[in-house]
Short mmCIF file of C-alpha atoms in Angstrom, two decimals:
data_model
loop_
_atom_site.label_atom_id
_atom_site.label_comp_id
_atom_site.label_asym_id
_atom_site.label_seq_id
_atom_site.Cartn_x
_atom_site.Cartn_y
_atom_site.Cartn_z
CA MET A 1 6.80 113.70 -59.02
CA PRO A 2 8.71 110.62 -57.72
CA GLN A 3 9.22 107.72 -60.11
CA PRO A 4 7.42 104.46 -59.28
CA PRO A 5 9.75 101.79 -57.82
CA ASP A 6 11.05 99.04 -60.08
CA GLU A 7 12.68 96.93 -57.40
CA MET A 8 11.11 94.83 -54.65
CA ASP A 9 11.36 96.42 -51.22
CA ALA A 10 9.30 96.73 -48.04
CA VAL A 11 7.43 99.83 -49.26
CA VAL A 12 6.32 97.95 -52.38
CA VAL A 13 5.06 95.09 -50.18
CA ARG A 14 3.11 97.57 -48.07
CA THR A 15 1.64 99.23 -51.15
CA TRP A 16 0.82 95.86 -52.69
CA CYS A 17 -1.14 94.76 -49.61
CA SER A 18 -3.01 98.06 -49.49
CA LEU A 19 -3.96 97.93 -53.18
CA ALA A 20 -4.95 94.25 -52.99
CA LEU A 21 -7.18 94.93 -49.99
CA GLU A 22 -8.79 97.84 -51.80
CA ALA A 23 -9.40 95.74 -54.95
CA LEU A 24 -10.83 92.77 -53.06
CA GLY A 25 -13.03 95.07 -51.03
CA ARG A 26 -14.38 96.56 -54.25
CA ASP A 27 -14.90 93.18 -55.97
CA ARG A 28 -15.83 91.06 -52.94
CA GLU A 29 -19.52 90.75 -53.76
CA GLU A 30 -18.86 89.95 -57.41
CA ILE A 31 -16.41 87.19 -56.45
CA ASP A 32 -18.81 85.83 -53.82
CA ALA A 33 -21.51 85.64 -56.50
CA ILE A 34 -19.47 83.39 -58.83
CA ASN A 35 -18.33 81.02 -56.05
CA VAL A 36 -19.49 77.54 -57.16
CA TYR A 37 -16.39 75.41 -56.49
CA PRO A 38 -15.55 73.48 -54.35
CA VAL A 39 -18.73 74.50 -52.49
CA ALA A 40 -21.28 77.07 -53.65
CA ASP A 41 -21.35 78.89 -50.32
CA GLY A 42 -20.86 82.39 -51.77
CA ASP A 43 -17.96 83.49 -49.58
CA THR A 44 -14.76 83.29 -51.66
CA GLY A 45 -14.48 87.05 -52.13
CA THR A 46 -15.09 87.66 -48.44
CA ASN A 47 -12.56 85.00 -47.41
CA LEU A 48 -9.88 86.42 -49.70
CA TYR A 49 -10.54 89.93 -48.40
CA LEU A 50 -10.21 88.83 -44.76
CA THR A 51 -7.01 86.92 -45.52
CA VAL A 52 -5.40 89.93 -47.21
CA GLU A 53 -6.66 92.22 -44.45
CA SER A 54 -4.77 90.12 -41.92
CA ALA A 55 -1.64 90.20 -44.12
CA ALA A 56 -1.87 93.98 -44.53
CA GLN A 57 -2.25 94.52 -40.79
CA ALA A 58 0.85 92.42 -40.11
CA VAL A 59 2.91 94.41 -42.62
CA GLU A 60 1.67 97.69 -41.17
CA ALA A 61 2.70 96.52 -37.70
CA VAL A 62 6.28 96.05 -38.96
CA PHE A 63 6.33 99.62 -40.28
CA VAL A 64 4.92 100.94 -37.01
CA ALA A 65 7.62 99.07 -35.09
CA HIS A 66 10.22 100.87 -37.21
CA GLY A 67 8.61 104.23 -36.54
CA THR A 68 7.47 104.54 -40.16
CA VAL A 69 3.99 105.96 -39.87
CA ALA A 70 3.29 107.80 -43.11
CA ALA A 71 0.70 106.67 -45.62
CA THR A 72 1.43 103.95 -48.13
CA GLY A 73 4.25 104.78 -50.48
CA GLY A 74 6.19 107.11 -48.17
CA THR A 75 7.77 107.45 -44.78
CA ALA A 76 7.67 109.99 -42.00
CA GLY A 77 10.58 109.46 -39.71
CA GLY A 78 11.99 106.20 -38.43
CA SER A 79 13.53 103.58 -40.65
CA VAL A 80 12.10 101.50 -43.47
CA PRO A 81 11.91 97.76 -42.64
CA ALA A 82 13.95 95.24 -44.58
CA LEU A 83 12.22 93.42 -47.43
CA ALA A 84 12.62 90.13 -45.56
CA ASP A 85 10.81 91.49 -42.50
CA ALA A 86 7.93 92.82 -44.60
CA VAL A 87 7.34 89.67 -46.67
CA ARG A 88 7.62 87.39 -43.64
CA ALA A 89 5.05 89.54 -41.82
CA MET A 90 2.78 89.43 -44.88
CA ALA A 91 3.01 85.65 -45.06
CA HIS A 92 2.49 85.19 -41.32
CA GLY A 93 -0.46 87.58 -41.26
CA ALA A 94 -2.10 85.75 -44.15
CA LEU A 95 -1.46 82.40 -42.46
CA ILE A 96 -3.10 83.28 -39.15
CA GLY A 97 -5.97 85.14 -40.83
CA ALA A 98 -6.66 82.74 -43.71
CA ARG A 99 -10.34 81.99 -44.32
CA GLY A 100 -11.90 79.23 -46.35
CA ASN A 101 -10.38 77.12 -49.09
CA SER A 102 -9.40 80.11 -51.24
CA GLY A 103 -7.91 82.15 -48.40
CA THR A 104 -5.87 79.21 -47.19
CA ILE A 105 -4.42 78.66 -50.67
CA LEU A 106 -3.67 82.38 -51.02
CA ALA A 107 -1.83 82.27 -47.69
CA GLN A 108 0.38 79.50 -49.05
CA LEU A 109 0.99 81.44 -52.27
CA LEU A 110 2.20 84.41 -50.22
CA ARG A 111 4.30 82.14 -48.03
CA GLY A 112 5.92 80.63 -51.10
CA MET A 113 6.79 84.09 -52.41
CA ALA A 114 8.17 85.08 -49.01
CA GLU A 115 10.50 82.05 -48.95
CA VAL A 116 12.25 83.42 -52.06
CA LEU A 117 12.01 87.16 -51.39
CA ALA A 118 13.24 86.86 -47.79
CA ALA A 119 16.35 84.86 -48.73
CA PRO A 120 19.71 86.65 -48.48
CA PRO A 121 20.34 88.67 -51.66
CA GLY A 122 22.46 86.92 -54.26
CA ASP A 123 23.44 87.66 -57.83
CA ASP A 124 19.85 87.57 -59.17
CA ASP A 125 18.38 90.89 -60.20
CA HIS A 126 15.01 91.86 -58.77
CA ALA A 127 13.07 90.79 -61.86
CA GLU A 128 14.49 87.26 -61.66
CA LEU A 129 13.87 87.25 -57.91
CA LEU A 130 10.20 88.16 -58.38
CA SER A 131 9.80 85.58 -61.15
CA GLY A 132 11.33 82.91 -58.90
CA ALA A 133 9.03 83.94 -56.06
CA LEU A 134 5.94 83.51 -58.25
CA ARG A 135 7.16 80.07 -59.34
CA ARG A 136 7.78 78.98 -55.75
CA ALA A 137 4.34 80.30 -54.79
CA ALA A 138 2.59 78.16 -57.39
CA GLU A 139 4.60 75.05 -56.51
CA SER A 140 4.02 75.38 -52.77
CA ALA A 141 0.28 75.89 -53.27
CA TYR A 142 0.03 72.69 -55.32
CA GLN A 143 1.89 70.84 -52.55
CA ALA A 144 -0.47 72.19 -49.89
CA VAL A 145 -3.62 70.89 -51.61
CA ALA A 146 -4.28 67.19 -51.05
CA HIS A 147 -5.88 66.66 -54.47
CA PRO A 148 -5.09 69.54 -56.86
CA VAL A 149 -7.71 70.31 -59.52
CA GLU A 150 -7.07 72.22 -62.74
CA GLY A 151 -9.30 75.14 -63.66
CA THR A 152 -8.88 76.62 -60.19
CA VAL A 153 -6.71 79.22 -58.51
CA LEU A 154 -3.83 76.75 -58.76
CA THR A 155 -3.98 76.87 -62.55
CA VAL A 156 -4.12 80.67 -62.52
CA ALA A 157 -1.11 80.87 -60.18
CA THR A 158 0.92 78.56 -62.41
CA ALA A 159 0.06 80.60 -65.50
CA ALA A 160 1.18 83.76 -63.71
CA ALA A 161 4.52 82.16 -62.84
CA GLU A 162 5.04 80.92 -66.41
CA ALA A 163 4.27 84.36 -67.86
CA ALA A 164 6.71 85.98 -65.43
CA GLU A 165 9.45 83.53 -66.42
CA ALA A 166 8.75 84.16 -70.11
CA ALA A 167 9.09 87.90 -69.54
CA VAL A 168 12.50 87.42 -67.95
CA ARG A 169 13.66 85.13 -70.77
CA ALA A 170 12.49 87.68 -73.33
CA GLY A 171 14.76 90.26 -71.77
CA GLY A 172 12.18 92.04 -69.69
CA HIS A 173 14.02 94.22 -67.19
CA GLY A 174 12.65 95.34 -63.87
CA CYS A 175 9.88 94.13 -61.63
CA THR A 176 7.21 96.21 -63.35
CA ALA A 177 7.51 94.19 -66.57
CA VAL A 178 7.50 90.88 -64.70
CA ALA A 179 4.51 91.80 -62.52
CA ARG A 180 2.52 93.00 -65.54
CA ALA A 181 3.32 89.79 -67.41
CA ALA A 182 2.22 87.69 -64.41
CA HIS A 183 -1.04 89.63 -64.21
CA GLU A 184 -1.74 89.22 -67.93
CA GLY A 185 -0.91 85.51 -67.78
CA ALA A 186 -3.27 85.08 -64.86
CA ARG A 187 -6.08 86.94 -66.66
CA THR A 188 -5.73 84.70 -69.71
CA ALA A 189 -5.71 81.55 -67.58
CA LEU A 190 -8.74 82.76 -65.61
CA ASP A 191 -10.79 83.16 -68.77
CA ALA A 192 -9.97 79.54 -69.70
CA THR A 193 -11.11 78.02 -66.38
CA PRO A 194 -14.74 77.31 -67.46
CA GLY A 195 -13.39 74.97 -70.13
CA GLN A 196 -11.20 73.12 -67.63
CA LEU A 197 -13.67 72.52 -64.81
CA ALA A 198 -17.15 71.26 -65.72
CA VAL A 199 -18.93 72.85 -62.76
CA LEU A 200 -17.68 76.30 -63.87
CA GLY A 201 -18.70 75.70 -67.48
CA ARG A 202 -22.24 74.72 -66.50
CA ALA A 203 -22.59 77.76 -64.28
CA GLY A 204 -21.12 80.08 -66.89
CA VAL A 205 -18.53 81.58 -64.53
CA VAL A 206 -14.78 81.73 -64.08
CA ASP A 207 -13.14 80.31 -60.96
CA ALA A 208 -13.80 82.60 -58.00
CA GLY A 209 -10.48 81.94 -56.28
CA GLY A 210 -8.63 82.57 -59.53
CA ARG A 211 -10.62 85.77 -60.00
CA GLY A 212 -9.47 86.96 -56.60
CA LEU A 213 -5.86 86.07 -57.38
CA VAL A 214 -6.06 88.20 -60.52
CA ASP A 215 -7.02 91.12 -58.26
CA VAL A 216 -4.00 90.40 -56.05
CA LEU A 217 -1.64 90.25 -59.04
CA ALA A 218 -3.14 93.43 -60.50
CA ALA A 219 -2.32 95.10 -57.19
CA LEU A 220 1.26 93.80 -57.39
CA ALA A 221 1.67 95.30 -60.87
CA GLY A 222 0.11 98.53 -59.62
CA ALA A 223 2.50 98.70 -56.67
CA PHE A 224 5.40 98.86 -59.13
CA SER A 225 3.85 100.93 -61.93
CA GLY A 226 1.73 103.34 -59.93
CA GLU A 227 -1.19 102.42 -62.19
CA THR A 228 -4.26 100.26 -61.66
CA PRO A 229 -4.36 97.52 -64.35
CA ALA A 230 -7.68 96.22 -65.63
CA VAL A 231 -8.67 93.04 -63.85
CA GLY A 232 -10.10 91.23 -66.85
CA ARG A 233 -13.33 89.85 -68.25
CA ARG A 234 -16.22 89.77 -65.79
CA ARG A 235 -18.94 87.19 -66.16
CA ALA A 236 -22.33 87.14 -64.48
CA PRO A 237 -23.18 83.79 -62.89
CA THR A 238 -26.03 81.58 -64.00
CA VAL A 239 -28.76 81.26 -61.36
CA LEU A 240 -27.89 78.05 -59.52
CA PRO A 241 -29.99 75.73 -57.38
CA PRO A 242 -29.49 76.22 -53.63
CA HIS A 243 -26.22 74.71 -52.38
CA PHE A 244 -25.14 73.60 -55.86
CA THR A 245 -21.79 71.95 -55.16
CA ASP A 246 -19.23 70.33 -57.43
CA ASP A 247 -21.12 67.95 -59.76
CA CYS A 248 -24.03 67.17 -57.46
CA PRO A 249 -26.86 68.90 -55.58
CA ALA A 250 -27.19 69.45 -51.84
CA GLY A 251 -26.44 66.41 -49.76
CA GLY A 252 -23.66 65.17 -52.05
CA GLY A 253 -20.82 66.83 -50.14
CA PRO A 254 -19.56 67.02 -46.55
CA ALA A 255 -21.66 68.92 -44.05
CA PHE A 256 -18.96 70.97 -42.31
CA GLU A 257 -16.00 73.19 -43.07
CA VAL A 258 -13.37 72.95 -40.34
CA ILE A 259 -10.49 75.44 -40.07
CA TYR A 260 -7.93 75.87 -37.31
CA LEU A 261 -4.44 77.10 -36.60
CA LEU A 262 -2.16 74.35 -35.38
CA GLU A 263 1.14 74.38 -33.52
CA ALA A 264 2.78 71.08 -34.48
CA ALA A 265 5.98 69.48 -35.73
CA ASP A 266 6.43 68.65 -39.42
CA ASP A 267 6.23 64.87 -38.95
CA ALA A 268 2.99 65.21 -36.96
CA VAL A 269 1.49 67.33 -39.77
CA THR A 270 2.42 64.69 -42.33
CA ARG A 271 0.41 62.13 -40.36
CA LEU A 272 -2.40 64.65 -39.91
CA ARG A 273 -2.70 65.16 -43.68
CA THR A 274 -3.19 61.42 -44.18
CA ARG A 275 -5.77 61.22 -41.41
CA LEU A 276 -7.79 64.21 -42.57
CA ASP A 277 -7.65 63.12 -46.20
CA ALA A 278 -9.43 59.93 -45.17
CA LEU A 279 -12.07 61.91 -43.26
CA GLY A 280 -13.15 64.38 -45.93
CA GLU A 281 -12.24 66.48 -48.95
CA SER A 282 -10.97 69.93 -50.00
CA LEU A 283 -8.03 69.38 -47.65
CA VAL A 284 -5.49 72.20 -47.61
CA VAL A 285 -2.70 72.39 -45.01
CA VAL A 286 -0.41 75.42 -45.26
CA GLY A 287 2.37 76.91 -43.19
CA GLY A 288 5.56 75.61 -41.66
CA ASP A 289 8.12 76.32 -38.93
CA GLY A 290 5.77 74.89 -36.32
CA LEU A 291 2.63 76.90 -37.24
CA TRP A 292 0.03 75.63 -39.71
CA ASN A 293 -3.41 76.54 -41.00
CA VAL A 294 -5.64 73.51 -41.57
CA HIS A 295 -8.74 73.53 -43.79
CA VAL A 296 -10.97 70.54 -44.60
CA HIS A 297 -14.60 69.71 -45.48
CA VAL A 298 -15.93 66.77 -43.43
CA ASP A 299 -19.08 65.18 -42.10
CA ASP A 300 -17.54 64.56 -38.67
CA ALA A 301 -16.23 67.94 -37.48
CA GLY A 302 -15.30 66.53 -34.07
CA ALA A 303 -13.04 63.92 -35.64
CA ALA A 304 -11.24 66.61 -37.66
CA VAL A 305 -10.58 68.67 -34.54
CA GLU A 306 -9.55 65.57 -32.58
CA ALA A 307 -7.01 64.78 -35.30
CA GLY A 308 -5.55 68.24 -34.76
CA VAL A 309 -5.37 67.68 -30.99
CA ASP A 310 -3.46 64.45 -31.58
CA ALA A 311 -1.03 66.27 -33.89
CA GLY A 312 -0.36 69.31 -31.71
CA ARG A 313 -2.20 72.31 -30.29
CA PRO A 314 -5.13 73.53 -32.43
CA TYR A 315 -6.67 76.92 -31.72
CA ARG A 316 -8.86 79.54 -33.42
CA ILE A 317 -11.07 76.62 -34.38
CA ARG A 318 -13.91 77.56 -36.75
CA ILE A 319 -16.60 75.08 -37.76
CA THR A 320 -19.15 76.11 -40.39
CA HIS A 321 -22.20 74.01 -41.24
CA PHE A 322 -22.92 74.19 -44.95
CA GLY A 323 -26.55 73.38 -44.22
CA ALA A 324 -29.22 72.29 -46.67
CA ALA A 325 -31.85 74.06 -48.71
CA GLY A 326 -34.89 74.95 -46.66
CA THR A 327 -33.16 74.58 -43.27
CA PRO A 328 -34.62 77.35 -41.08
CA ALA A 329 -32.18 79.72 -39.41
CA PRO A 330 -32.10 79.57 -35.60
CA GLU A 331 -34.18 82.21 -33.87
CA GLN A 332 -32.32 85.39 -33.00
CA VAL A 333 -31.92 86.51 -29.41
CA GLN A 334 -32.62 90.14 -28.63
CA ARG A 335 -29.21 91.19 -27.32
CA ALA A 336 -25.69 89.84 -26.95
CA VAL A 337 -22.21 91.00 -25.96
CA VAL A 338 -19.09 90.30 -28.04
CA ALA A 339 -15.80 90.74 -26.20
CA VAL A 340 -12.15 90.52 -27.26
CA VAL A 341 -10.08 88.90 -24.51
CA PRO A 342 -6.33 88.27 -24.16
CA GLY A 343 -6.47 84.62 -23.05
CA GLU A 344 -8.56 81.53 -22.38
CA GLY A 345 -8.99 82.33 -18.72
CA LEU A 346 -10.89 85.55 -19.30
CA ALA A 347 -12.61 83.99 -22.31
CA ALA A 348 -14.14 81.33 -20.05
CA LEU A 349 -15.16 83.99 -17.53
CA CYS A 350 -16.86 86.10 -20.21
CA ARG A 351 -18.58 83.09 -21.76
CA GLU A 352 -20.00 82.19 -18.35
CA ALA A 353 -21.45 85.71 -18.25
CA GLY A 354 -23.10 85.08 -21.63
CA ALA A 355 -20.66 86.87 -23.94
CA THR A 356 -19.36 85.65 -27.28
CA THR A 357 -15.57 85.91 -27.19
CA VAL A 358 -12.69 86.48 -29.61
CA ILE A 359 -9.23 85.66 -28.28
CA ALA A 360 -6.42 88.11 -29.11
CA ARG A 361 -3.27 86.03 -28.75
CA PRO A 362 0.15 87.67 -28.25
CA GLY A 363 1.22 89.22 -31.54
CA GLU A 364 -2.00 88.12 -33.29
CA PRO A 365 -4.67 90.83 -32.93
CA PRO A 366 -7.99 89.83 -34.49
CA ALA A 367 -8.93 91.29 -37.86
CA SER A 368 -12.26 92.99 -38.41
CA GLY A 369 -13.55 89.85 -40.15
CA GLU A 370 -13.11 87.83 -36.96
CA LEU A 371 -15.14 90.37 -35.02
CA VAL A 372 -17.85 90.32 -37.69
CA ASP A 373 -17.90 86.51 -37.47
CA ALA A 374 -18.31 86.72 -33.69
CA ILE A 375 -21.19 89.18 -34.09
CA ARG A 376 -22.85 86.75 -36.51
CA ARG A 377 -22.27 83.83 -34.11
CA ALA A 378 -23.98 85.78 -31.34
CA HIS A 379 -27.10 85.73 -33.58
CA ALA A 380 -28.69 88.73 -31.91
CA ARG A 381 -30.65 91.72 -33.10
CA GLU A 382 -28.58 93.99 -30.82
CA VAL A 383 -24.89 93.58 -29.99
CA VAL A 384 -22.62 95.42 -27.59
CA LEU A 385 -19.02 95.17 -28.83
CA LEU A 386 -16.14 95.38 -26.33
CA PRO A 387 -12.77 95.63 -28.16
CA ASN A 388 -10.81 95.75 -24.87
CA GLY A 389 -7.74 97.30 -26.48
CA ALA A 390 -6.91 100.79 -27.75
CA GLU A 391 -5.14 99.32 -30.77
CA LEU A 392 -8.37 97.59 -31.83
CA ARG A 393 -10.43 100.77 -32.01
CA HIS A 394 -10.42 101.07 -35.80
CA THR A 395 -10.75 97.31 -36.34
CA ALA A 396 -13.78 97.18 -34.06
CA ALA A 397 -15.33 100.23 -35.73
CA ALA A 398 -14.98 98.58 -39.15
CA ALA A 399 -16.56 95.37 -37.84
CA ALA A 400 -19.44 97.29 -36.28
CA GLU A 401 -20.06 99.12 -39.55
CA GLN A 402 -20.13 95.84 -41.48
CA ALA A 403 -22.53 94.25 -39.01
CA ARG A 404 -24.82 97.27 -39.17
CA ALA A 405 -24.91 96.90 -42.95
CA GLU A 406 -26.16 93.36 -42.34
CA GLY A 407 -29.03 94.63 -40.20
CA VAL A 408 -27.58 94.19 -36.70
CA ARG A 409 -27.81 97.07 -34.25
CA VAL A 410 -24.28 97.41 -32.85
CA ALA A 411 -22.98 99.67 -30.09
CA LEU A 412 -19.21 99.95 -29.71
CA VAL A 413 -18.13 100.57 -26.12
CA PRO A 414 -14.56 101.98 -26.32
CA THR A 415 -12.97 99.70 -23.73
CA ARG A 416 -9.18 100.07 -23.77
CA ALA A 417 -8.28 97.06 -21.61
CA ALA A 418 -9.67 93.64 -20.71
CA VAL A 419 -10.40 94.68 -17.12
CA GLN A 420 -12.61 97.50 -18.44
CA GLY A 421 -14.48 94.90 -20.48
CA VAL A 422 -14.98 92.75 -17.37
CA ALA A 423 -16.36 95.77 -15.51
CA ALA A 424 -18.73 96.57 -18.38
CA LEU A 425 -19.93 92.99 -18.62
CA ALA A 426 -20.61 92.90 -14.89
CA VAL A 427 -23.32 95.58 -15.20
CA HIS A 428 -24.81 94.27 -18.47
CA GLU A 429 -28.57 93.72 -18.18
CA PRO A 430 -30.24 92.50 -21.38
CA GLU A 431 -33.70 93.30 -19.99
CA ARG A 432 -32.93 97.04 -20.02
CA ARG A 433 -33.50 99.24 -23.05
CA PHE A 434 -30.54 98.95 -25.40
CA ASP A 435 -29.40 102.56 -25.00
CA GLU A 436 -29.62 102.37 -21.21
CA ASP A 437 -27.61 99.16 -21.16
CA VAL A 438 -24.91 100.66 -23.36
CA VAL A 439 -24.70 103.80 -21.20
CA ALA A 440 -24.35 101.72 -18.01
CA MET A 441 -21.66 99.50 -19.55
CA THR A 442 -19.77 102.52 -20.90
CA ALA A 443 -19.89 104.23 -17.52
CA ALA A 444 -18.60 101.11 -15.72
CA ALA A 445 -15.73 100.76 -18.19
CA GLY A 446 -14.85 104.45 -17.95
CA ALA A 447 -14.77 104.28 -14.15
CA THR A 448 -12.20 101.46 -14.26
CA ARG A 449 -8.54 102.47 -14.33
CA TYR A 450 -6.30 99.82 -15.82
CA ALA A 451 -2.70 98.71 -15.61
CA GLU A 452 -0.54 95.86 -16.78
CA LEU A 453 2.84 94.48 -15.85
CA ALA A 454 5.24 93.63 -18.66
CA VAL A 455 8.87 92.57 -18.97
CA ALA A 456 11.22 94.81 -20.99
CA GLU A 457 12.81 93.03 -23.94
CA ARG A 458 15.65 95.54 -24.42
CA GLN A 459 17.07 98.79 -23.08
CA SER A 460 14.72 101.64 -23.91
CA TRP A 461 13.63 105.13 -22.99
CA THR A 462 10.24 105.25 -21.25
CA SER A 463 8.11 107.91 -19.62
CA ALA A 464 9.43 106.64 -16.26
CA GLY A 465 13.09 106.68 -17.27
CA ILE A 466 15.50 104.23 -18.90
CA CYS A 467 14.71 100.54 -18.52
CA GLN A 468 17.03 97.59 -19.07
CA ALA A 469 16.24 94.23 -20.63
CA GLY A 470 14.51 92.08 -18.03
CA ASP A 471 13.13 94.98 -15.98
CA VAL A 472 9.49 94.78 -14.94
CA LEU A 473 7.44 97.66 -16.33
CA GLY A 474 4.26 98.88 -14.69
CA LEU A 475 1.99 100.56 -17.26
CA ILE A 476 -0.92 102.62 -15.92
CA ASP A 477 -3.55 103.65 -18.48
CA GLY A 478 -1.13 102.67 -21.25
CA ASP A 479 1.94 104.64 -20.10
CA VAL A 480 5.00 103.28 -18.28
CA ALA A 481 4.73 104.63 -14.73
CA VAL A 482 6.97 102.27 -12.73
CA ILE A 483 10.20 100.40 -13.47
CA GLY A 484 11.05 97.57 -11.07
CA THR A 485 13.04 94.39 -10.73
CA ASP A 486 10.38 91.90 -9.62
CA LEU A 487 6.73 91.36 -10.52
CA ALA A 488 5.10 91.49 -7.08
CA GLY A 489 7.07 94.49 -5.83
CA THR A 490 6.41 96.49 -9.00
CA ALA A 491 2.72 95.56 -8.84
CA GLU A 492 2.52 96.85 -5.25
CA THR A 493 3.91 100.22 -6.36
CA VAL A 494 1.42 100.33 -9.24
CA LEU A 495 -1.49 99.50 -6.91
CA HIS A 496 -0.40 102.15 -4.41
CA ARG A 497 -0.41 104.82 -7.12
CA MET A 498 -3.76 103.72 -8.52
CA LEU A 499 -5.48 103.46 -5.13
CA SER A 500 -4.18 106.84 -3.99
CA ALA A 501 -6.93 108.30 -6.19
CA GLY A 502 -9.55 106.06 -4.54
CA GLY A 503 -11.21 102.81 -5.42
CA GLU A 504 -13.59 100.15 -4.16
CA LEU A 505 -12.58 97.02 -6.07
CA VAL A 506 -9.24 95.70 -7.36
CA THR A 507 -9.25 93.10 -10.13
CA LEU A 508 -6.13 90.99 -10.69
CA VAL A 509 -5.76 88.79 -13.78
CA LEU A 510 -2.79 86.43 -13.52
CA GLY A 511 -1.06 85.23 -16.66
CA ASP A 512 0.12 81.70 -17.32
CA GLY A 513 3.05 80.75 -15.07
CA VAL A 514 2.54 83.50 -12.49
CA PRO A 515 2.41 81.81 -9.06
CA VAL A 516 -0.66 82.19 -6.86
CA SER A 517 1.66 83.55 -4.15
CA VAL A 518 1.88 86.80 -6.15
CA ALA A 519 -1.89 87.23 -5.94
CA ASP A 520 -1.82 86.37 -2.22
CA ARG A 521 0.85 89.00 -1.60
CA LEU A 522 -1.05 91.66 -3.52
CA GLU A 523 -4.33 90.84 -1.77
CA GLY A 524 -2.52 91.26 1.53
CA PHE A 525 -1.04 94.55 0.40
CA VAL A 526 -4.50 95.90 -0.50
CA ARG A 527 -6.03 94.71 2.78
CA GLY A 528 -3.20 96.23 4.77
CA SER A 529 -3.29 99.67 3.21
CA HIS A 530 -6.89 100.07 2.01
CA LEU A 531 -9.31 98.30 4.35
CA ALA A 532 -12.47 99.20 2.42
CA VAL A 533 -11.20 97.88 -0.92
CA ASP A 534 -12.10 94.36 -2.08
CA THR A 535 -9.92 92.22 -4.36
CA VAL A 536 -10.94 89.61 -6.92
CA VAL A 537 -8.46 87.34 -8.70
CA TYR A 538 -8.89 85.60 -12.06
CA ASP A 539 -6.69 83.11 -13.89
CA GLY A 540 -6.03 84.68 -17.29
CA GLY A 541 -4.21 81.72 -18.80
CA ARG A 542 -1.84 82.34 -21.68
CA GLN A 543 -1.93 86.10 -22.30
CA SER A 544 0.43 88.84 -23.47
CA ALA A 545 1.05 90.31 -19.99
CA PRO A 546 1.89 88.38 -16.81
CA LEU A 547 -0.46 90.55 -14.75
CA LEU A 548 -3.45 92.79 -15.52
CA ILE A 549 -4.86 95.14 -12.91
CA GLY A 550 -8.16 97.01 -12.72
CA VAL A 551 -9.30 99.48 -10.08
CA GLU A 552 -12.96 100.53 -9.88
#
């Protein structure tokens, strides 16, 4: 039986993420139930789970890119990624997937650790490196919060770092000893939080964010030791009045939670912090290197978003109304469609057709939590889910299962490309019986062949031969079928092959920066060689591929 690792490497990071996701999934409801600070909205466990899910997916993508496809803890061919690649992916995944106050702080904790663990190796042994990473995590989290409060996850993170440092000073060797010490220090600090924060003491609970961090640190210790440490004392919450928040009842806090990703320069973010701090509370801004995650509670959600627009480019904007006791929920509609789309252009098209959309930006596939959120936003009794990507099959299935557990009837149409989703949406008729509608949409998607044009980043073997960096690749139904030198010419070859099997309608989705002349040339090519075939052209905006093609 192989010995558990005692040094930090990419496999440990992968195992850590997997164990943390498993622990938070198991304890999510318990953590949600003790969530009373900063707002008693009962979602801390869920937000932490979704944040770690995004981190775990990013790490897994790095392993897949290296051809390492075996289950956690082992490899099956390919090479193992470098530690730096794995921890940077973990931090980036957490950043783009962070949810709520607690998830945003956790993302910064992971980023702080990555800053140390991804640095070029020096003379420090791995135990000292891990201890330093935990210290940097705690410090960076404090810096990210506008007004740090003790008795919260920040206190628990600091205690973990101090315990890790004490273990190193006491001669503790290896990462296992340091990780166990950090976990034990966090458990002890968590149990003390009700005496540090009055709202926790009155409710008779420990801090929910700190409780989740203890799960994450238990997973870290388990990744090294191969064991599952006990999380710590569990306390049942006192029954609280509806929307009990901080030290006051409903109406005493801001009405909205605003979260968005932001592309902006450091100096612009400094000004943004000051502006948002004046607008509301619970301000947390995490990230760096041009990409930030912004979280704030405000009464004027529009002003918070406008501040982000002035600072840079905000996207993935989420606004949640905390509501008030007794506020009736809006009436559900009977049926809705939720579609994942690769850019704003298709998102606008699908929204015009009545769909709720989730944008999958290049390199940032949505996590299952985002799809569940979209299903909730649709506020329908029945939902047709269009993942529009083969790689999202399992994510969409998990989201559908979660939504069904919440009482929503969900049908997952296995669309493998955005153009299949467009075809399915075109035949959607909410007046039909649900099963009939799903069958019609599935048939329309299945009758649509799909292709995309991409640019090769490096020399590589493909199913169509060897390509060079800069070559244009024509992928038909997911496989490279054509290698060319220019976009329009390669697209003509792709269309010729697709239409040789028949077709009545060609759909072209142009990416950002692709000139309209390309669409004009392709329309002319279709007219000239296939008189009975119509062509429609859509502006896809910023998307992963310069050109998407559908043939029905």
